[in-house]
Short mmCIF file of C-alpha atoms in Angstrom, two decimals:
data_model
loop_
_atom_site.label_atom_id
_atom_site.label_comp_id
_atom_site.label_asym_id
_atom_site.label_seq_id
_atom_site.Cartn_x
_atom_site.Cartn_y
_atom_site.Cartn_z
CA MET A 1 -0.04 0.00 0.05
CA ILE A 2 1.20 3.29 -0.77
CA THR A 3 0.98 5.65 2.21
CA LEU A 4 1.67 9.41 2.30
CA GLU A 5 4.35 8.95 5.03
CA LYS A 6 6.04 6.73 2.55
CA VAL A 7 5.97 8.99 -0.27
CA ARG A 8 7.28 11.96 1.98
CA GLN A 9 9.88 9.70 3.50
CA ARG A 10 11.17 8.56 0.11
CA ALA A 11 11.26 12.24 -1.16
CA GLU A 12 12.97 13.50 1.96
CA SER A 13 15.63 10.74 1.75
CA ASP A 14 16.31 11.47 -1.77
CA ALA A 15 16.55 15.24 -1.03
CA LYS A 16 19.14 14.61 1.56
CA THR A 17 21.32 12.40 -0.87
CA TYR A 18 21.52 15.28 -3.21
CA GLY A 19 21.76 18.20 -0.71
CA TYR A 20 18.31 19.52 -1.39
CA HIS A 21 15.30 20.33 0.68
CA LEU A 22 11.58 19.75 0.30
CA ASN A 23 9.37 22.80 -0.24
CA PRO A 24 9.02 24.71 3.07
CA ASP A 25 5.33 25.49 2.61
CA PRO A 26 3.67 22.48 4.47
CA LYS A 27 0.19 22.85 2.49
CA PHE A 28 1.86 23.02 -0.84
CA LEU A 29 4.10 20.15 0.04
CA MET A 30 1.21 18.09 1.16
CA ASP A 31 -0.59 18.77 -2.13
CA LEU A 32 2.49 17.57 -4.22
CA LEU A 33 2.88 14.47 -2.15
CA GLU A 34 -0.79 13.55 -2.50
CA GLY A 35 -0.34 14.08 -6.23
CA LEU A 36 2.72 11.65 -6.34
CA LYS A 37 0.61 9.18 -4.27
CA MET A 38 -2.39 9.45 -6.68
CA ASN A 39 -0.23 8.97 -9.71
CA GLU A 40 1.55 5.96 -8.03
CA GLU A 41 -1.78 4.32 -7.37
CA ARG A 42 -2.98 5.17 -10.94
CA TYR A 43 0.10 4.37 -13.04
CA GLY A 44 2.20 2.12 -10.86
CA TYR A 45 4.89 4.75 -10.58
CA PRO A 46 5.07 8.37 -9.26
CA SER A 47 4.96 10.49 -12.33
CA CYS A 48 5.38 14.09 -11.73
CA PRO A 49 2.22 15.63 -10.25
CA CYS A 50 2.61 18.83 -12.48
CA ARG A 51 2.79 17.23 -15.75
CA LEU A 52 0.77 15.06 -18.15
CA ALA A 53 1.58 11.34 -17.86
CA SER A 54 0.93 8.94 -20.65
CA GLY A 55 0.52 6.13 -18.32
CA LYS A 56 3.30 4.21 -20.14
CA ILE A 57 6.52 4.10 -18.18
CA GLU A 58 8.73 4.16 -21.13
CA PHE A 59 7.44 7.63 -22.05
CA ASP A 60 7.00 8.91 -18.72
CA ARG A 61 10.19 7.72 -17.33
CA ASP A 62 11.86 11.23 -17.66
CA ILE A 63 9.03 12.82 -15.64
CA THR A 64 8.88 10.21 -12.91
CA CYS A 65 9.74 11.85 -9.69
CA PRO A 66 12.66 12.52 -9.24
CA CYS A 67 12.26 13.58 -12.82
CA ASP A 68 15.37 13.80 -15.06
CA TYR A 69 15.07 17.64 -15.06
CA ARG A 70 15.21 18.25 -11.27
CA ASP A 71 18.91 18.44 -10.96
CA PRO A 72 19.57 21.04 -13.62
CA ASP A 73 16.58 22.87 -12.61
CA VAL A 74 17.62 23.07 -8.94
CA GLU A 75 21.03 23.99 -9.97
CA GLU A 76 19.84 26.92 -12.42
CA HIS A 77 16.52 27.95 -10.92
CA GLY A 78 16.81 26.76 -7.24
CA ALA A 79 13.87 24.62 -7.56
CA CYS A 80 12.45 21.78 -9.65
CA TYR A 81 9.53 22.43 -12.00
CA CYS A 82 6.96 21.53 -9.24
CA ALA A 83 9.02 23.23 -6.58
CA LEU A 84 9.03 19.97 -4.53
CA TYR A 85 12.76 20.13 -4.36
CA VAL A 86 14.33 23.50 -3.57
CA ARG A 87 17.72 24.62 -2.95
CA LYS A 88 19.00 25.50 0.68
CA ASP A 89 18.74 29.32 0.10
CA LEU A 90 15.13 29.04 -1.18
CA PHE A 91 14.30 26.69 1.65
CA GLU A 92 15.58 29.28 4.22
CA GLY A 93 13.67 32.00 2.42
CA LYS A 94 16.78 33.80 1.31
CA THR A 95 15.71 33.68 -2.30
CA ALA A 96 12.23 33.88 -3.65
CA ILE A 97 10.80 30.69 -5.31
CA GLN A 98 10.13 31.70 -8.79
CA PRO A 99 8.33 29.91 -11.61
CA VAL A 100 10.55 27.32 -13.32
CA PRO A 101 10.34 27.00 -17.17
CA GLU A 102 9.59 23.65 -18.67
CA ARG A 103 12.77 21.88 -19.51
CA ARG A 104 11.22 18.87 -20.81
CA PRO A 105 11.60 18.77 -24.58
CA GLN A 106 8.59 19.86 -26.74
CA GLU A 107 8.87 16.57 -28.57
CA LYS A 108 8.40 14.58 -25.42
CA GLN A 109 5.47 16.63 -24.23
CA ALA A 110 3.76 16.17 -27.57
CA ARG A 111 4.34 12.41 -27.45
CA ALA A 112 2.48 12.31 -24.02
CA TYR A 113 -0.37 14.00 -25.63
CA ARG A 114 -0.55 11.87 -28.57
CA ILE A 115 -0.40 8.69 -26.59
CA VAL A 116 -3.06 9.99 -24.12
CA ALA A 117 -5.17 10.56 -27.10
CA GLU A 118 -4.58 7.28 -28.80
CA THR A 119 -5.42 5.42 -25.63
CA ALA A 120 -8.52 7.25 -25.37
CA ALA A 121 -9.33 6.47 -29.04
CA GLU A 122 -8.72 2.94 -28.57
CA LYS A 123 -11.38 2.38 -26.11
CA PRO A 124 -14.46 0.67 -27.91
CA SER A 125 -16.75 3.48 -28.71
CA GLY A 126 -18.27 2.51 -32.10
CA THR A 127 -16.21 5.24 -33.77
CA THR A 128 -12.93 5.05 -35.69
CA ALA A 129 -9.77 6.30 -33.88
CA VAL A 130 -9.08 9.78 -34.87
CA VAL A 131 -5.30 9.67 -33.86
CA PRO A 132 -3.00 8.25 -36.52
CA LYS A 133 -0.87 5.52 -35.01
CA GLU A 134 2.72 6.17 -35.25
CA PRO A 135 5.59 4.16 -34.06
CA LEU A 136 6.84 5.60 -30.82
CA GLU A 137 10.24 3.70 -30.44
CA ILE A 138 12.62 4.21 -27.56
CA LYS A 139 16.31 3.21 -27.92
CA LEU A 140 17.69 2.12 -24.61
CA ARG A 141 21.47 2.09 -24.35
CA LEU A 142 23.82 1.03 -21.69
CA TRP A 143 25.69 4.08 -20.19
CA TYR A 144 28.52 4.31 -17.70
CA CYS A 145 29.81 7.22 -15.55
CA LYS A 146 33.48 7.66 -16.62
CA GLN A 147 34.23 8.87 -13.10
CA CYS A 148 32.65 6.19 -10.86
CA GLY A 149 31.71 3.45 -13.32
CA TYR A 150 28.08 3.45 -12.42
CA VAL A 151 26.17 1.73 -15.14
CA CYS A 152 22.60 2.42 -16.36
CA TYR A 153 20.17 1.52 -19.15
CA ARG A 154 18.32 4.52 -20.58
CA GLU A 155 17.70 6.61 -23.53
CA GLU A 156 19.95 9.15 -22.33
CA PRO A 157 22.33 9.34 -19.44
CA PRO A 158 21.02 11.11 -16.26
CA TYR A 159 21.94 14.73 -15.66
CA VAL A 160 23.69 13.66 -12.48
CA CYS A 161 25.41 10.51 -11.56
CA PRO A 162 23.37 8.96 -8.57
CA ILE A 163 26.53 7.48 -7.22
CA CYS A 164 29.19 10.19 -7.37
CA LYS A 165 27.22 13.16 -8.64
CA ALA A 166 29.29 13.69 -11.69
CA LYS A 167 27.50 15.64 -14.52
CA ARG A 168 26.02 14.14 -17.54
CA GLU A 169 29.13 15.04 -19.57
CA MET A 170 30.86 12.26 -17.64
CA PHE A 171 28.69 9.54 -19.05
CA ALA A 172 29.62 7.42 -22.33
CA GLU A 173 27.94 4.62 -23.86
CA ILE A 174 29.18 1.09 -23.34
CA LYS A 175 29.78 -0.03 -26.71
CA HIS A 176 31.15 -3.64 -26.63
CA ALA A 177 30.44 -4.76 -23.04
CA MET B 1 39.30 -5.63 10.44
CA ILE B 2 35.58 -5.73 11.05
CA THR B 3 34.47 -3.67 14.17
CA LEU B 4 31.20 -3.53 15.74
CA GLU B 5 31.21 0.28 15.13
CA LYS B 6 31.70 -0.36 11.48
CA VAL B 7 28.91 -2.96 11.32
CA ARG B 8 26.50 -0.47 13.18
CA GLN B 9 27.47 2.42 11.18
CA ARG B 10 26.66 0.60 7.71
CA ALA B 11 23.43 -0.54 9.09
CA GLU B 12 22.45 3.06 10.34
CA SER B 13 23.50 4.51 7.11
CA ASP B 14 21.46 2.09 5.14
CA ALA B 15 18.42 2.38 7.42
CA LYS B 16 18.57 6.19 6.78
CA THR B 17 18.82 5.65 3.03
CA TYR B 18 15.49 3.68 3.04
CA GLY B 19 13.68 5.57 5.94
CA TYR B 20 13.99 2.74 8.25
CA HIS B 21 15.24 2.76 11.97
CA LEU B 22 17.24 0.15 13.69
CA ASN B 23 15.81 -1.79 16.49
CA PRO B 24 15.20 0.49 19.47
CA ASP B 25 16.24 -2.20 22.12
CA PRO B 26 20.01 -1.62 22.61
CA LYS B 27 20.94 -5.12 23.96
CA PHE B 28 18.78 -6.72 21.30
CA LEU B 29 20.42 -4.60 18.57
CA MET B 30 23.89 -5.33 19.90
CA ASP B 31 23.18 -9.02 19.69
CA LEU B 32 22.28 -8.72 16.03
CA LEU B 33 25.21 -6.45 15.21
CA GLU B 34 27.52 -9.13 17.02
CA GLY B 35 25.92 -11.88 14.96
CA LEU B 36 26.53 -9.82 11.74
CA LYS B 37 30.09 -9.35 12.58
CA MET B 38 30.72 -12.95 13.36
CA ASN B 39 29.17 -14.04 10.07
CA GLU B 40 31.31 -11.53 8.08
CA GLU B 41 34.41 -12.81 9.86
CA ARG B 42 33.39 -16.57 9.15
CA TYR B 43 32.13 -16.25 5.57
CA GLY B 44 33.46 -12.86 4.23
CA TYR B 45 30.02 -11.40 4.12
CA PRO B 46 27.48 -10.28 6.82
CA SER B 47 24.75 -13.06 6.07
CA CYS B 48 21.65 -12.62 8.20
CA PRO B 49 22.28 -13.69 11.96
CA CYS B 50 18.84 -15.24 12.23
CA ARG B 51 19.15 -17.68 9.32
CA LEU B 52 21.30 -20.68 8.27
CA ALA B 53 23.97 -19.56 5.92
CA SER B 54 25.45 -22.14 3.43
CA GLY B 55 28.64 -20.43 3.32
CA LYS B 56 28.72 -19.87 -0.36
CA ILE B 57 27.73 -16.23 -1.38
CA GLU B 58 25.89 -17.37 -4.56
CA PHE B 59 23.41 -19.17 -2.23
CA ASP B 60 23.48 -16.62 0.59
CA ARG B 61 23.18 -13.54 -1.39
CA ASP B 62 19.41 -13.18 -0.77
CA ILE B 63 19.99 -13.44 3.10
CA THR B 64 23.09 -11.33 3.14
CA CYS B 65 22.27 -8.12 5.15
CA PRO B 66 20.35 -6.04 4.16
CA CYS B 67 18.63 -9.12 2.91
CA ASP B 68 16.33 -9.24 -0.22
CA TYR B 69 13.15 -9.74 1.95
CA ARG B 70 13.84 -6.70 4.30
CA ASP B 71 11.94 -4.21 2.24
CA PRO B 72 8.77 -6.06 1.77
CA ASP B 73 8.88 -7.13 5.23
CA VAL B 74 9.13 -3.73 6.65
CA GLU B 75 6.49 -2.64 4.42
CA GLU B 76 4.03 -5.39 5.45
CA HIS B 77 4.98 -6.26 9.03
CA GLY B 78 6.92 -3.16 10.09
CA ALA B 79 10.19 -5.05 10.67
CA CYS B 80 12.55 -7.48 8.81
CA TYR B 81 12.72 -11.05 9.83
CA CYS B 82 15.47 -10.25 12.38
CA ALA B 83 13.66 -7.16 13.63
CA LEU B 84 17.08 -5.32 12.98
CA TYR B 85 15.44 -2.96 10.59
CA VAL B 86 12.03 -1.38 11.85
CA ARG B 87 9.60 1.17 10.72
CA LYS B 88 9.26 4.45 12.36
CA ASP B 89 5.96 3.58 14.22
CA LEU B 90 7.64 0.44 15.81
CA PHE B 91 10.75 2.32 16.58
CA GLU B 92 8.74 4.88 18.35
CA GLY B 93 6.88 2.17 20.29
CA LYS B 94 3.41 3.11 18.76
CA THR B 95 3.07 -0.40 17.20
CA ALA B 96 4.39 -3.60 18.96
CA ILE B 97 6.98 -5.61 17.18
CA GLN B 98 5.61 -8.95 16.15
CA PRO B 99 7.23 -12.08 14.87
CA VAL B 100 7.73 -11.92 11.08
CA PRO B 101 7.03 -14.92 8.98
CA GLU B 102 9.77 -16.32 6.90
CA ARG B 103 9.49 -14.83 3.43
CA ARG B 104 12.49 -16.80 2.00
CA PRO B 105 11.27 -19.40 -0.38
CA GLN B 106 11.30 -23.09 1.20
CA GLU B 107 13.34 -24.15 -1.78
CA LYS B 108 16.10 -21.70 -0.91
CA GLN B 109 16.04 -22.52 2.74
CA ALA B 110 16.23 -26.35 1.81
CA ARG B 111 19.15 -25.61 -0.40
CA ALA B 112 21.21 -24.04 2.33
CA TYR B 113 20.60 -27.16 4.39
CA ARG B 114 21.68 -29.28 1.58
CA ILE B 115 24.94 -27.37 0.93
CA VAL B 116 25.80 -27.47 4.50
CA ALA B 117 25.30 -31.22 4.73
CA GLU B 118 27.29 -31.64 1.53
CA THR B 119 30.05 -29.50 2.88
CA ALA B 120 30.16 -31.57 6.05
CA ALA B 121 30.04 -34.68 4.18
CA GLU B 122 33.13 -33.80 2.02
CA LYS B 123 35.29 -33.50 5.06
CA PRO B 124 37.63 -36.58 5.16
CA SER B 125 36.00 -38.96 7.64
CA GLY B 126 36.65 -42.34 6.22
CA THR B 127 32.99 -42.69 5.53
CA THR B 128 31.12 -42.18 2.39
CA ALA B 129 29.02 -38.93 1.72
CA VAL B 130 25.57 -39.53 2.50
CA VAL B 131 24.13 -36.57 0.63
CA PRO B 132 23.59 -36.97 -2.99
CA LYS B 133 25.33 -34.33 -4.86
CA GLU B 134 22.93 -32.14 -7.05
CA PRO B 135 23.85 -29.43 -9.33
CA LEU B 136 22.76 -26.07 -7.70
CA GLU B 137 22.85 -23.80 -10.51
CA ILE B 138 22.06 -20.22 -10.34
CA LYS B 139 21.21 -18.19 -13.47
CA LEU B 140 22.21 -14.56 -13.10
CA ARG B 141 20.75 -12.06 -15.35
CA LEU B 142 21.07 -8.32 -16.21
CA TRP B 143 18.10 -6.26 -14.93
CA TYR B 144 17.43 -2.62 -15.17
CA CYS B 145 14.78 -0.36 -13.37
CA LYS B 146 12.55 1.03 -16.00
CA GLN B 147 12.22 4.21 -13.85
CA CYS B 148 15.62 5.38 -13.34
CA GLY B 149 17.80 3.00 -15.46
CA TYR B 150 19.60 1.39 -12.70
CA VAL B 151 21.46 -1.83 -13.91
CA CYS B 152 22.15 -4.96 -11.67
CA TYR B 153 23.21 -8.56 -12.31
CA ARG B 154 21.35 -11.00 -10.22
CA GLU B 155 18.97 -14.11 -10.21
CA GLU B 156 15.95 -11.83 -9.68
CA PRO B 157 15.62 -7.97 -9.45
CA PRO B 158 15.51 -6.47 -5.91
CA TYR B 159 12.32 -5.74 -4.30
CA VAL B 160 13.16 -1.89 -4.08
CA CYS B 161 15.51 -0.13 -6.51
CA PRO B 162 18.46 1.15 -4.55
CA ILE B 163 18.53 4.31 -6.59
CA CYS B 164 14.99 5.64 -7.04
CA LYS B 165 13.06 3.20 -4.73
CA ALA B 166 10.92 1.80 -7.42
CA LYS B 167 9.21 -1.46 -6.73
CA ARG B 168 10.37 -4.92 -8.16
CA GLU B 169 7.67 -4.75 -10.84
CA MET B 170 9.42 -1.89 -12.52
CA PHE B 171 12.48 -3.98 -13.48
CA ALA B 172 12.89 -5.75 -16.58
CA GLU B 173 15.57 -7.94 -18.13
CA ILE B 174 18.20 -6.58 -20.51
CA LYS B 175 17.92 -8.91 -23.38
CA HIS B 176 20.43 -7.52 -26.05
CA ALA B 177 22.61 -5.06 -24.34
CA MET C 1 28.39 26.96 -12.25
CA ILE C 2 30.56 25.19 -9.47
CA THR C 3 30.09 26.89 -6.23
CA LEU C 4 32.00 26.19 -3.15
CA GLU C 5 28.73 25.34 -1.47
CA LYS C 6 28.01 22.84 -3.96
CA VAL C 7 31.30 21.18 -3.67
CA ARG C 8 30.98 21.18 0.17
CA GLN C 9 27.47 19.79 0.02
CA ARG C 10 28.35 16.91 -2.27
CA ALA C 11 31.49 15.91 -0.06
CA GLU C 12 29.19 16.05 2.99
CA SER C 13 26.53 14.07 1.45
CA ASP C 14 28.94 11.44 0.54
CA ALA C 15 30.64 11.42 3.83
CA LYS C 16 27.32 10.60 5.40
CA THR C 17 26.50 7.73 3.16
CA TYR C 18 29.83 5.96 4.16
CA GLY C 19 29.63 6.95 7.73
CA TYR C 20 32.71 9.36 7.58
CA HIS C 21 33.10 12.98 8.66
CA LEU C 22 34.90 15.93 6.83
CA ASN C 23 37.90 17.32 8.28
CA PRO C 24 37.16 19.21 11.45
CA ASP C 25 39.60 22.08 10.78
CA PRO C 26 37.65 24.68 8.84
CA LYS C 27 40.59 26.53 7.17
CA PHE C 28 42.06 23.26 6.15
CA LEU C 29 38.84 21.90 4.83
CA MET C 30 38.20 25.17 2.98
CA ASP C 31 41.48 24.84 1.13
CA LEU C 32 40.67 21.30 0.12
CA LEU C 33 37.24 22.26 -1.16
CA GLU C 34 38.75 25.19 -3.07
CA GLY C 35 41.32 22.74 -4.57
CA LEU C 36 38.26 20.40 -5.78
CA LYS C 37 36.47 23.48 -7.27
CA MET C 38 39.63 24.50 -9.16
CA ASN C 39 40.22 21.03 -10.51
CA GLU C 40 36.71 20.63 -11.48
CA GLU C 41 36.73 24.06 -13.39
CA ARG C 42 40.09 23.17 -14.99
CA TYR C 43 39.47 19.46 -15.94
CA GLY C 44 35.72 19.16 -15.78
CA TYR C 45 35.82 16.57 -12.83
CA PRO C 46 36.96 17.12 -9.23
CA SER C 47 40.40 15.35 -9.17
CA CYS C 48 42.05 15.03 -5.82
CA PRO C 49 43.55 18.42 -4.72
CA CYS C 50 46.73 16.50 -3.31
CA ARG C 51 47.72 14.79 -6.47
CA LEU C 52 49.08 15.38 -9.97
CA ALA C 53 46.05 15.20 -12.45
CA SER C 54 46.86 14.17 -16.05
CA GLY C 55 43.81 16.09 -17.30
CA LYS C 56 42.44 13.03 -18.88
CA ILE C 57 39.53 11.27 -16.91
CA GLU C 58 40.56 7.74 -18.13
CA PHE C 59 43.95 8.13 -16.12
CA ASP C 60 42.49 10.24 -13.36
CA ARG C 61 39.32 8.30 -12.55
CA ASP C 62 40.94 6.60 -9.44
CA ILE C 63 42.09 9.97 -8.08
CA THR C 64 38.86 11.81 -8.73
CA CYS C 65 37.22 12.62 -5.33
CA PRO C 66 36.13 10.54 -3.73
CA CYS C 67 39.21 8.66 -4.80
CA ASP C 68 39.29 4.99 -4.99
CA TYR C 69 41.70 4.74 -2.17
CA ARG C 70 39.67 6.78 0.26
CA ASP C 71 37.71 3.70 1.89
CA PRO C 72 40.73 1.41 2.47
CA ASP C 73 42.53 4.45 3.78
CA VAL C 74 39.96 5.69 6.26
CA GLU C 75 39.53 2.20 7.51
CA GLU C 76 43.40 1.59 7.78
CA HIS C 77 44.55 5.19 8.74
CA GLY C 78 41.49 7.03 9.72
CA ALA C 79 41.62 9.43 7.03
CA CYS C 80 41.97 9.58 3.11
CA TYR C 81 45.22 10.75 1.54
CA CYS C 82 44.14 14.46 1.57
CA ALA C 83 42.61 14.02 5.03
CA LEU C 84 39.28 15.53 3.56
CA TYR C 85 37.35 12.56 4.96
CA VAL C 86 38.18 11.28 8.21
CA ARG C 87 36.86 8.65 10.70
CA LYS C 88 34.60 9.60 13.69
CA ASP C 89 37.41 9.28 16.16
CA LEU C 90 39.60 11.53 14.24
CA PHE C 91 36.97 13.98 13.58
CA GLU C 92 36.18 14.04 17.44
CA GLY C 93 39.94 14.64 18.14
CA LYS C 94 40.13 11.29 20.17
CA THR C 95 42.85 10.06 17.62
CA ALA C 96 45.53 12.38 16.07
CA ILE C 97 45.46 12.90 12.29
CA GLN C 98 48.61 11.31 10.96
CA PRO C 99 50.18 11.50 7.34
CA VAL C 100 48.52 8.78 5.18
CA PRO C 101 51.10 6.93 2.88
CA GLU C 102 50.26 7.12 -0.83
CA ARG C 103 48.18 4.02 -1.75
CA ARG C 104 48.04 4.77 -5.54
CA PRO C 105 50.26 2.48 -7.25
CA GLN C 106 53.61 3.89 -8.55
CA GLU C 107 52.83 2.69 -12.01
CA LYS C 108 49.81 4.95 -12.07
CA GLN C 109 51.53 7.89 -10.71
CA ALA C 110 54.19 7.47 -13.29
CA ARG C 111 51.55 7.44 -15.95
CA ALA C 112 50.18 10.77 -14.87
CA TYR C 113 53.68 12.30 -14.99
CA ARG C 114 54.20 10.86 -18.41
CA ILE C 115 50.90 12.17 -19.81
CA VAL C 116 51.54 15.66 -18.38
CA ALA C 117 54.97 15.61 -19.97
CA GLU C 118 53.73 14.34 -23.25
CA THR C 119 50.87 16.99 -23.24
CA ALA C 120 53.47 19.80 -22.66
CA ALA C 121 55.69 18.37 -25.35
CA GLU C 122 52.81 18.36 -27.87
CA LYS C 123 52.41 21.99 -27.78
CA PRO C 124 54.13 23.83 -30.72
CA SER C 125 57.30 24.99 -29.49
CA GLY C 126 59.64 24.25 -32.43
CA THR C 127 61.51 21.44 -30.59
CA THR C 128 60.94 17.84 -30.78
CA ALA C 129 59.07 15.94 -28.16
CA VAL C 130 61.31 14.45 -25.67
CA VAL C 131 58.92 12.00 -24.09
CA PRO C 132 58.61 8.86 -26.20
CA LYS C 133 55.00 8.16 -26.75
CA GLU C 134 53.84 4.76 -25.38
CA PRO C 135 50.17 3.27 -25.72
CA LEU C 136 48.35 4.07 -22.57
CA GLU C 137 45.61 1.44 -22.92
CA ILE C 138 43.04 1.08 -20.37
CA LYS C 139 40.74 -1.93 -20.37
CA LEU C 140 37.40 -1.40 -18.87
CA ARG C 141 35.30 -4.30 -17.86
CA LEU C 142 31.81 -5.01 -16.54
CA TRP C 143 31.90 -5.74 -12.75
CA TYR C 144 29.03 -7.00 -10.50
CA CYS C 145 28.80 -7.16 -6.72
CA LYS C 146 28.22 -10.83 -5.69
CA GLN C 147 26.24 -9.46 -2.59
CA CYS C 148 23.63 -6.87 -4.11
CA GLY C 149 24.10 -7.22 -7.93
CA TYR C 150 25.41 -3.55 -8.48
CA VAL C 151 26.99 -3.35 -11.76
CA CYS C 152 29.78 -0.95 -12.82
CA TYR C 153 32.14 -0.48 -15.90
CA ARG C 154 35.74 0.05 -14.66
CA GLU C 155 39.39 -1.01 -15.11
CA GLU C 156 39.03 -2.59 -11.44
CA PRO C 157 36.14 -2.75 -9.11
CA PRO C 158 35.56 -0.20 -6.37
CA TYR C 159 37.03 -1.02 -2.92
CA VAL C 160 33.68 -0.74 -1.45
CA CYS C 161 30.37 -1.46 -3.22
CA PRO C 162 28.45 1.94 -3.15
CA ILE C 163 25.12 0.31 -2.77
CA CYS C 164 25.60 -2.38 -0.29
CA LYS C 165 29.07 -1.57 1.07
CA ALA C 166 30.49 -5.05 0.42
CA LYS C 167 34.20 -5.22 0.07
CA ARG C 168 36.03 -5.44 -3.30
CA GLU C 169 36.67 -9.28 -2.94
CA MET C 170 32.88 -9.57 -3.45
CA PHE C 171 33.24 -8.28 -7.04
CA ALA C 172 33.42 -10.57 -9.93
CA GLU C 173 33.53 -9.86 -13.73
CA ILE C 174 30.56 -10.16 -15.85
CA LYS C 175 31.81 -12.31 -18.45
CA HIS C 176 28.91 -13.33 -20.72
CA ALA C 177 26.04 -10.73 -20.11
#
């Protein structure tokens, strides 16, 4: 069972690992955690409460919390897109929390909309599907962190290595493992 | 050298990462940590102090602390099989610590007994070994977490992704890396 | 942008994960963090402030902070080579911080010197390079932790598994993934 306590604990623990803080506004924070809980119940994974999920993990992977964009967003703007994770100075109120522009590529956003539309169209309704089906292929590859050797299997490497915190530029593809 | 302090620190650090606590009873906790230390000295890895180890890491991997079963056990019962790791409400005494049923498959328990018996039989004693040798094959496979891309090489995926804390169901096999 | 605050936070978070502390002397600590920041700006990765970097990540990987040698050094000597990371008893002043002998193999140190010299020789200066070019091949391999299944791609496995903290001896090569 997914409890709010568990969702909060997971976010707190992850924040600590990266040196972030959770949003200091208790009501705002609770709403985000509720959103994460709802998404996890609905989809099986905690997709971002501030974005449209396709319901297919392959396409929502980059917006599953903590999303791929959190680390560069906290670095550049002091907060992630949702403002669930914030930098210390924003947590302490020294810097105001500002709206964070969407870093997720337009192409991926559009893809989510298409899939949601397609899924709706697939439901038996007696009418013909109006959304043309297009292959939505995802090419997963093996990446490794040149600094610590961490290996992951993704479309693109993470912005920050979860082990040694090296930047994305330190990742390279494993060609012949 | 393996010190009790080191064993405790490792357990505490791991508990924090997953949002757990160590057993609140200092004497009980110390006994468990002593058991872990003894096992690590004997086998080279800290196998569960409450279970029979075979002495071969391939077969004890799932019961090496933190064992594979800890995460679902803490979730369902509030404590791991040994009660080394407990949930916050049990740590705070709000919920009583209850015996936790053994989640390790019977087949794996039986295997450990067979190996221990075989090993004993192999010792030169002038008598013939009484335990029939059977191949104990283990098939390791490459798994990845569909949420964060974490890669591991195991018989089965972990119950919880050590990086993003996704559930076992989010793991899939890497077929053609 | 690399800030001192970020460098410090990363080191602190990593220290916590392994149960270490940062050097208790604020001035000394600040100098080390400044050194890490400078190296990260210069090379793109935070190579050890107390060692000669080649400027090529393949050759500096083992001395990129936290360096490969930190864990055995903290275990044996209570501090890493730089004394950036120290054990609890040294942090609390119960044990004096002593110079830590260089654990990095001579062969790797020599390699760094050669690369620095070669790089200097390659610069157009009208003179012939005095350092003979020799192939500096590095063979990366896939390793896995027999205890938790963690996979990494490195020359040699880490001294301590970043996930379950098993020792280097628990790593084996993945031959046919």
